[in-house]
PDB file of C-alpha atoms in Angstrom:
ATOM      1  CA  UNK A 266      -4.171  89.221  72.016  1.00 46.00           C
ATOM      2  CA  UNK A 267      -1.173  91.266  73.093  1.00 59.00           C
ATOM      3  CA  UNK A 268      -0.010  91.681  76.652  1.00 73.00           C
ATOM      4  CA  UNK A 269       0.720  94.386  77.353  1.00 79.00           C
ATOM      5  CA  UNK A 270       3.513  95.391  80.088  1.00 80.00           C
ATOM      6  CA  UNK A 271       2.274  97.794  82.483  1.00 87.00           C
ATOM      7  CA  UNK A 272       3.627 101.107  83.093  1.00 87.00           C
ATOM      8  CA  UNK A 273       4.518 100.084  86.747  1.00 89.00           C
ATOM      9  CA  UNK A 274       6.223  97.274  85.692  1.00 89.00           C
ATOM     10  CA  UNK A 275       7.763  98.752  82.978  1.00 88.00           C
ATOM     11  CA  UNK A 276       9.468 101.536  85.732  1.00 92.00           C
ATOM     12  CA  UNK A 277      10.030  98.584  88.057  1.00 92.00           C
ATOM     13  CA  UNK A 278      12.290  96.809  85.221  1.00 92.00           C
ATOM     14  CA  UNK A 279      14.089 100.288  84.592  1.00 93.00           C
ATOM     15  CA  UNK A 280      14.877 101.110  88.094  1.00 95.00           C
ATOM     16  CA  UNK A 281      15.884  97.691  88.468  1.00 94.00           C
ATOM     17  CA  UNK A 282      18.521  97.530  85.379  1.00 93.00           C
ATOM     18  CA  UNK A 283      19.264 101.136  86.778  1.00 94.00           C
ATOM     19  CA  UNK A 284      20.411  99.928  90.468  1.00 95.00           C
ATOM     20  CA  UNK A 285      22.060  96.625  88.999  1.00 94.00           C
ATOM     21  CA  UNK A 286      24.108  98.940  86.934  1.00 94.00           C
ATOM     22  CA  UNK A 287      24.858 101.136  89.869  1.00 95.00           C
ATOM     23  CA  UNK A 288      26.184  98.202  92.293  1.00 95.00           C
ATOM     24  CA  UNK A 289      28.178  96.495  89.534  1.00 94.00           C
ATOM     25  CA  UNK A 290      30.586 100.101  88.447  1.00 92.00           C
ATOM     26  CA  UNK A 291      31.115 100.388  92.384  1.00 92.00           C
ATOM     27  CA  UNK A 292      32.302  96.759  92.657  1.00 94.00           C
ATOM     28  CA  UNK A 293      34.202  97.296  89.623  1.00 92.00           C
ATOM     29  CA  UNK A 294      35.751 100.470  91.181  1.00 92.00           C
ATOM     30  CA  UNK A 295      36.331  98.644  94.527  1.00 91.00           C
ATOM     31  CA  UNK A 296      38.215  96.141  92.961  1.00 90.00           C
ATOM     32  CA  UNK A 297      40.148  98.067  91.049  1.00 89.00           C
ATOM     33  CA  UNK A 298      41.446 100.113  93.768  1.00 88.00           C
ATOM     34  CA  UNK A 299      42.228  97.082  96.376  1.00 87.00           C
ATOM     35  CA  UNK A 300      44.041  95.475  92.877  1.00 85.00           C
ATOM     36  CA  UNK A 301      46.361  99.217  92.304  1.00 83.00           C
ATOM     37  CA  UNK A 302      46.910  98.849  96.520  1.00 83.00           C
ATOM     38  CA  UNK A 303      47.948  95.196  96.114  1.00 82.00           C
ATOM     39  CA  UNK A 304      50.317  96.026  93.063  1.00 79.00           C
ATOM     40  CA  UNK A 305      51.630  98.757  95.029  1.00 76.00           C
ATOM     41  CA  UNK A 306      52.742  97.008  98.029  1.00 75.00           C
ATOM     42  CA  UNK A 307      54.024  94.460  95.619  1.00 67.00           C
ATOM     43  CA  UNK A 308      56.137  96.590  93.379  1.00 64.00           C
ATOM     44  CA  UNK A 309      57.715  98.186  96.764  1.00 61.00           C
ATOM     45  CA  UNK A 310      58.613  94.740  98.485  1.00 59.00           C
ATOM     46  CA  UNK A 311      60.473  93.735  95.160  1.00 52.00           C
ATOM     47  CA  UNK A 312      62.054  97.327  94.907  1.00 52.00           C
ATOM     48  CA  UNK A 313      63.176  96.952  98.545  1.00 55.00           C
ATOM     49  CA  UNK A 314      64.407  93.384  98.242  1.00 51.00           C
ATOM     50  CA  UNK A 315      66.010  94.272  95.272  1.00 52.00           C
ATOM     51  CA  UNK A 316      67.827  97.498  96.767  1.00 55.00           C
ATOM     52  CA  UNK A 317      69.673  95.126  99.683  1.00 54.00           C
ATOM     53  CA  UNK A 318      70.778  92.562  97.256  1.00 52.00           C
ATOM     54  CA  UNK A 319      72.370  95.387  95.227  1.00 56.00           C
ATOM     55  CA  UNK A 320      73.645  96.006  98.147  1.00 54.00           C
ATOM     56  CA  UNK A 321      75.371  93.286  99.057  1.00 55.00           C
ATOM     57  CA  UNK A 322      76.461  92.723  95.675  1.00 54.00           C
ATOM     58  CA  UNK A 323      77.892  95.791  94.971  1.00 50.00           C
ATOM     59  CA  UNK A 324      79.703  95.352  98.168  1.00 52.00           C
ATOM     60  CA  UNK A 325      81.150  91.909  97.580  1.00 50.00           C
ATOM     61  CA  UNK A 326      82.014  93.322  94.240  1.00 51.00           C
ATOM     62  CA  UNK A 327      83.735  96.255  96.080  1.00 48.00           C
ATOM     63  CA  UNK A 328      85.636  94.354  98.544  1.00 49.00           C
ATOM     64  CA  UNK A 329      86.980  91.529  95.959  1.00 48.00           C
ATOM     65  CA  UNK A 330      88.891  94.298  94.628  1.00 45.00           C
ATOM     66  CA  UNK A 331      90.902  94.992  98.086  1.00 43.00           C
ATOM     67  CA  UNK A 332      93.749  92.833  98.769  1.00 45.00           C
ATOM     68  CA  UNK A 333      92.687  89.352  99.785  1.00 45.00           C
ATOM     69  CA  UNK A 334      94.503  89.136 103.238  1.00 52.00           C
ATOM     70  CA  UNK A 335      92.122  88.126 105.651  1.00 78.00           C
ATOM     71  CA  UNK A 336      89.465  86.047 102.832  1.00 78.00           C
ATOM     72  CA  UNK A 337      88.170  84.338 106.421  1.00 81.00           C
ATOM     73  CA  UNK A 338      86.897  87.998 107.902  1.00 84.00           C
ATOM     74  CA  UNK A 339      85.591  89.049 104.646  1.00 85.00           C
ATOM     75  CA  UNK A 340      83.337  85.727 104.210  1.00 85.00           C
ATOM     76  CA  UNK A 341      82.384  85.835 107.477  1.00 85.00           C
ATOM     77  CA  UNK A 342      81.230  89.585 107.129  1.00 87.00           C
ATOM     78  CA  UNK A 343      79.194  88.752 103.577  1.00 86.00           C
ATOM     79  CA  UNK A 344      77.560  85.729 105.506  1.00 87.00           C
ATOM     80  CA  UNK A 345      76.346  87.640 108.436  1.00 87.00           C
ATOM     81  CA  UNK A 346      75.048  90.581 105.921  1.00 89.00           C
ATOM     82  CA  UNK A 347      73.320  87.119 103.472  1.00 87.00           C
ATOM     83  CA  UNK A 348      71.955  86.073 106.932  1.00 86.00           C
ATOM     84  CA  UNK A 349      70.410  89.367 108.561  1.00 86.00           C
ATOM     85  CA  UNK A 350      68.796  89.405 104.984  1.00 84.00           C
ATOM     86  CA  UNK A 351      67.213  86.156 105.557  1.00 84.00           C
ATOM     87  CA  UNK A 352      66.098  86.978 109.147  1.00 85.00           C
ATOM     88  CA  UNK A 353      64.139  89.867 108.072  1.00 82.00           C
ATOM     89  CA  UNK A 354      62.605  88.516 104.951  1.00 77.00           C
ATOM     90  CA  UNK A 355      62.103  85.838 107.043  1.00 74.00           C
ATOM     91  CA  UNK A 356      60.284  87.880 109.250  1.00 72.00           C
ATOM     92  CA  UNK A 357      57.480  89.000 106.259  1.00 67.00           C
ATOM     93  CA  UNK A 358      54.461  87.017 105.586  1.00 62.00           C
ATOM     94  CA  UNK A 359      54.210  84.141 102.794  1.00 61.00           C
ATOM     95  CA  UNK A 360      53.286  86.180  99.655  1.00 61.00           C
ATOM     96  CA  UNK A 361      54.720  86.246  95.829  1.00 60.00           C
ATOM     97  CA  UNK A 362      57.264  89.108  97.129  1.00 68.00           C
ATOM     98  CA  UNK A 363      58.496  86.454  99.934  1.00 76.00           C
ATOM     99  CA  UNK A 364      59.216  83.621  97.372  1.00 78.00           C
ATOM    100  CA  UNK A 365      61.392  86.317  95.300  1.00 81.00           C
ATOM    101  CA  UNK A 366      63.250  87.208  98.643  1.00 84.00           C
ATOM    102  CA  UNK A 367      64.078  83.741  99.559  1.00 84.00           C
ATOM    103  CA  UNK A 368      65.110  82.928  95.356  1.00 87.00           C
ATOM    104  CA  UNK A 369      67.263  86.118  95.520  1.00 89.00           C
ATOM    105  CA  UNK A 370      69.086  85.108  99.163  1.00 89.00           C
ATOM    106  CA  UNK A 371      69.562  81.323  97.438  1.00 89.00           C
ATOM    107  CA  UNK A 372      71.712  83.234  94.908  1.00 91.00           C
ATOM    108  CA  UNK A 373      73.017  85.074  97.247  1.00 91.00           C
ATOM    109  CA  UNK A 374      74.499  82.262  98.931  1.00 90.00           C
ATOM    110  CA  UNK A 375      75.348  80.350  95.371  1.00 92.00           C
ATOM    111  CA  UNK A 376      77.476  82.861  94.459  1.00 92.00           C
ATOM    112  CA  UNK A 377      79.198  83.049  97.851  1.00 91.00           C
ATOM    113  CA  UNK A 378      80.059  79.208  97.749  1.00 91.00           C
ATOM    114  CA  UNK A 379      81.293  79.664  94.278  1.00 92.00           C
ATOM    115  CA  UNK A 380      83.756  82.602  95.186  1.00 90.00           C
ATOM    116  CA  UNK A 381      85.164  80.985  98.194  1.00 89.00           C
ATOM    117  CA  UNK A 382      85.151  77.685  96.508  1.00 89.00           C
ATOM    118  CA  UNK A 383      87.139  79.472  93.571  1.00 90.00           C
ATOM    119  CA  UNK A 384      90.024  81.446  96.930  1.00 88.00           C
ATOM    120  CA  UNK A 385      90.075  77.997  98.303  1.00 87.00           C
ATOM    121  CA  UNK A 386      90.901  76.081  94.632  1.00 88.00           C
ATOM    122  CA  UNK A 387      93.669  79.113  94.342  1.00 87.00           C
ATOM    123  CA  UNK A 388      95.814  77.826  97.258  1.00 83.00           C
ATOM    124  CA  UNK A 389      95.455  74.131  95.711  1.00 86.00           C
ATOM    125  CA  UNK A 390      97.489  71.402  93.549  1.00 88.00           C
ATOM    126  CA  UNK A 391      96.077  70.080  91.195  1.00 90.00           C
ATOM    127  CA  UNK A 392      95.379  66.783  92.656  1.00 90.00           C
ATOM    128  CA  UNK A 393      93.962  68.665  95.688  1.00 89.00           C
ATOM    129  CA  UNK A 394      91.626  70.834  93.200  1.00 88.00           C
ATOM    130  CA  UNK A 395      90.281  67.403  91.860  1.00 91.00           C
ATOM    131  CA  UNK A 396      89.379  65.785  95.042  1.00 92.00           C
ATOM    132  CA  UNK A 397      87.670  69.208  96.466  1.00 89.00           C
ATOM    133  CA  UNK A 398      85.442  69.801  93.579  1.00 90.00           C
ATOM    134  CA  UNK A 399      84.758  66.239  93.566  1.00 91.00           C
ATOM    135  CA  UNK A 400      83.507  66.927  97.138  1.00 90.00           C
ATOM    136  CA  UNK A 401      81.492  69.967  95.625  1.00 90.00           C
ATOM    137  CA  UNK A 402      80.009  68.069  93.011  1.00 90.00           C
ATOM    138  CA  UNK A 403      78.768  65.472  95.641  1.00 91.00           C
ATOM    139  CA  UNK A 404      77.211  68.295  97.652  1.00 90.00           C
ATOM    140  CA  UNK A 405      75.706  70.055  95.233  1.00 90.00           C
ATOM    141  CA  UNK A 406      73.849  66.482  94.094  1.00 89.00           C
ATOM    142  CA  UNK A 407      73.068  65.502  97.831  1.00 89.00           C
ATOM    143  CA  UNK A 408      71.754  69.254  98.462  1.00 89.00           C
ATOM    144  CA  UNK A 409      69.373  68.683  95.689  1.00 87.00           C
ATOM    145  CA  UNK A 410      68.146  65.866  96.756  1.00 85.00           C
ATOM    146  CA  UNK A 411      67.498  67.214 100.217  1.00 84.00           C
ATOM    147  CA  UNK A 412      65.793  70.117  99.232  1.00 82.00           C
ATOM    148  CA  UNK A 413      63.282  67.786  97.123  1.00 81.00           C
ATOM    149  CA  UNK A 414      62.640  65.851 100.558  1.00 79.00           C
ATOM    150  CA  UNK A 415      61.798  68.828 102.203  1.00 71.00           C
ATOM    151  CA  UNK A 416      59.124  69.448  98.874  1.00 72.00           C
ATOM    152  CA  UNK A 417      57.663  66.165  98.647  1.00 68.00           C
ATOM    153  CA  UNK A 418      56.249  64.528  95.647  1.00 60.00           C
ATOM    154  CA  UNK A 419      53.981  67.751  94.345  1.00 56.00           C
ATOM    155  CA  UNK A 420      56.607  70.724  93.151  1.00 55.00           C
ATOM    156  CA  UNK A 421      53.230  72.901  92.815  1.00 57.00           C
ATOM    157  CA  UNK A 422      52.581  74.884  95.576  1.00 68.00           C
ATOM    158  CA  UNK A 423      53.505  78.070  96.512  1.00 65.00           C
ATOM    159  CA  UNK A 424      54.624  76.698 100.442  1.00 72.00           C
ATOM    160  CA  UNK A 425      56.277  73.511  98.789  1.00 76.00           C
ATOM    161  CA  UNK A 426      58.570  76.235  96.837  1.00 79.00           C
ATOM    162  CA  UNK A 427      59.269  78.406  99.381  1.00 80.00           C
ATOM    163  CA  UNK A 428      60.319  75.214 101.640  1.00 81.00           C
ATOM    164  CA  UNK A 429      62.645  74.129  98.827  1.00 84.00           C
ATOM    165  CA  UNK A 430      64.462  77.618  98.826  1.00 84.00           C
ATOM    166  CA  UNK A 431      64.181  77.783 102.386  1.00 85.00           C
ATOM    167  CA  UNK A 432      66.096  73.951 102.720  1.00 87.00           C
ATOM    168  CA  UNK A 433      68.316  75.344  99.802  1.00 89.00           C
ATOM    169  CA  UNK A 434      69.557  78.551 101.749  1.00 89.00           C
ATOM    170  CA  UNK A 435      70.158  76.458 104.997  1.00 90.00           C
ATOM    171  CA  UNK A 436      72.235  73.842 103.716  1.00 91.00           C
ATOM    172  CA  UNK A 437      74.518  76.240 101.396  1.00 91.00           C
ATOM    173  CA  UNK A 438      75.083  78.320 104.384  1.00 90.00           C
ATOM    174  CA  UNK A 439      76.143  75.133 106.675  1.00 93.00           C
ATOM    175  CA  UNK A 440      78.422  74.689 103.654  1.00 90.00           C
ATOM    176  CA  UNK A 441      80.135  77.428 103.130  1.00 89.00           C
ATOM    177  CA  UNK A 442      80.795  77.755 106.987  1.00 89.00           C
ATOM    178  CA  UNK A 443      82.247  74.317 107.031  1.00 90.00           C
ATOM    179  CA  UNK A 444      83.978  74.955 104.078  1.00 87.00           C
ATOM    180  CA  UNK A 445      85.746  78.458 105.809  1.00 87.00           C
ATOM    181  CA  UNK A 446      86.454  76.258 108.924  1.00 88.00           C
ATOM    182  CA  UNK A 447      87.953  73.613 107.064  1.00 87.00           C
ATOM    183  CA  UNK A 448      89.995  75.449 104.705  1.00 83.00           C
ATOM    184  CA  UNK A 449      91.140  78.028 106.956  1.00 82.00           C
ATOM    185  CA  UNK A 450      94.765  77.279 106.179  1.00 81.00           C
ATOM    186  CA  UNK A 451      94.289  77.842 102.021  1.00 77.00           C
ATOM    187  CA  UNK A 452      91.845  81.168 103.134  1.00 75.00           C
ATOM    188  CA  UNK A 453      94.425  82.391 105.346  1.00 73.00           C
ATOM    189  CA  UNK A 454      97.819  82.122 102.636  1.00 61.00           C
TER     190      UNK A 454
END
């Protein structure tokens, strides 16, 4: 009529339960530590990426104050400090803190373009003004739309983003190099 479970069994099923129970709270502690290591390293990339951009910010900030006699030296100080920024993040493996890096160094080099785009405007008419951020404007649009050809068609991926930044950084600072050689004469007034 009734079945009954046997004792044996019955400690079987316990121990059982017992060593399931066992192996799943030391995965669960496993993962927990390799997830607090991972966060971590994380949190101390970002901290150190974020400690040389303040860096160079508070410097540019610093030295815009000074007299603006020799704009070409200064720019060509901030883009060597912007650049050995890039070579070592550069140098890092692809990972979340890498995609921040190359975003903050794209800023980096936006705000440099818009500073020496605003010393070179200074020494201009205002017929020369038009026509040079007419010439910005078209940059700007054509460095958008090589960026995207370095993407592709999908703007998912982690790589495809990085690439974009990575085209992004590279043709801003051919830019603003061309732009120092070419205006020398409105840096150097």
């Amino acid at each position: 009529m009734f079945n009954r479970i046997s004792k044996r069994t019955l400690w079987g099923i316990m121990v059982l339960c017992l060593v399931c129970t066992i192996i799943t709270l030391g995965i669960k502690i496993v993962l927990k530590n390799k997830l607090a290591s991972y966060e971590a390293g994380a949190a101390s990339t970002v901290v150190q990426a974020e400690t040389e951009e303040q860096f160079i910010v508070a410097t540019v900030e610093a030295e815009t104050e000074e007299s603006d006699e020799d704009l070409i030296r200064k720019y060509d100080i901030h883009f060597g400090e912007i650049d050995e920024l890039y070579r070592r993040m550069a140098g890092r493996g692809q990972d979340v803190g890498t995609k921040d890096g190359y975003r903050k160094i794209s800023e980096l080099w936006d705000r440099e373009l818009k500073a020496l785009s605003d010393d070179i405007a200074s020494g201009m008419n205002e017929a020369e003004k038009k026509e040079f951020f007419d010439a910005e404007n078209t940059f700007l649009v054509s460095r958008n739309h090589e960026c995207m050809k370095a993407v592709g068609q999908n703007k998912v991926s982690f790589m495809e983003e990085i690439d974009y930044l990575d085209r992004h950084i590279r043709l801003t600072r051919e830019h603003c190099n061309d732009l120092v050689k070419d205006y020398a004469s409105y840096l150097a007034s």
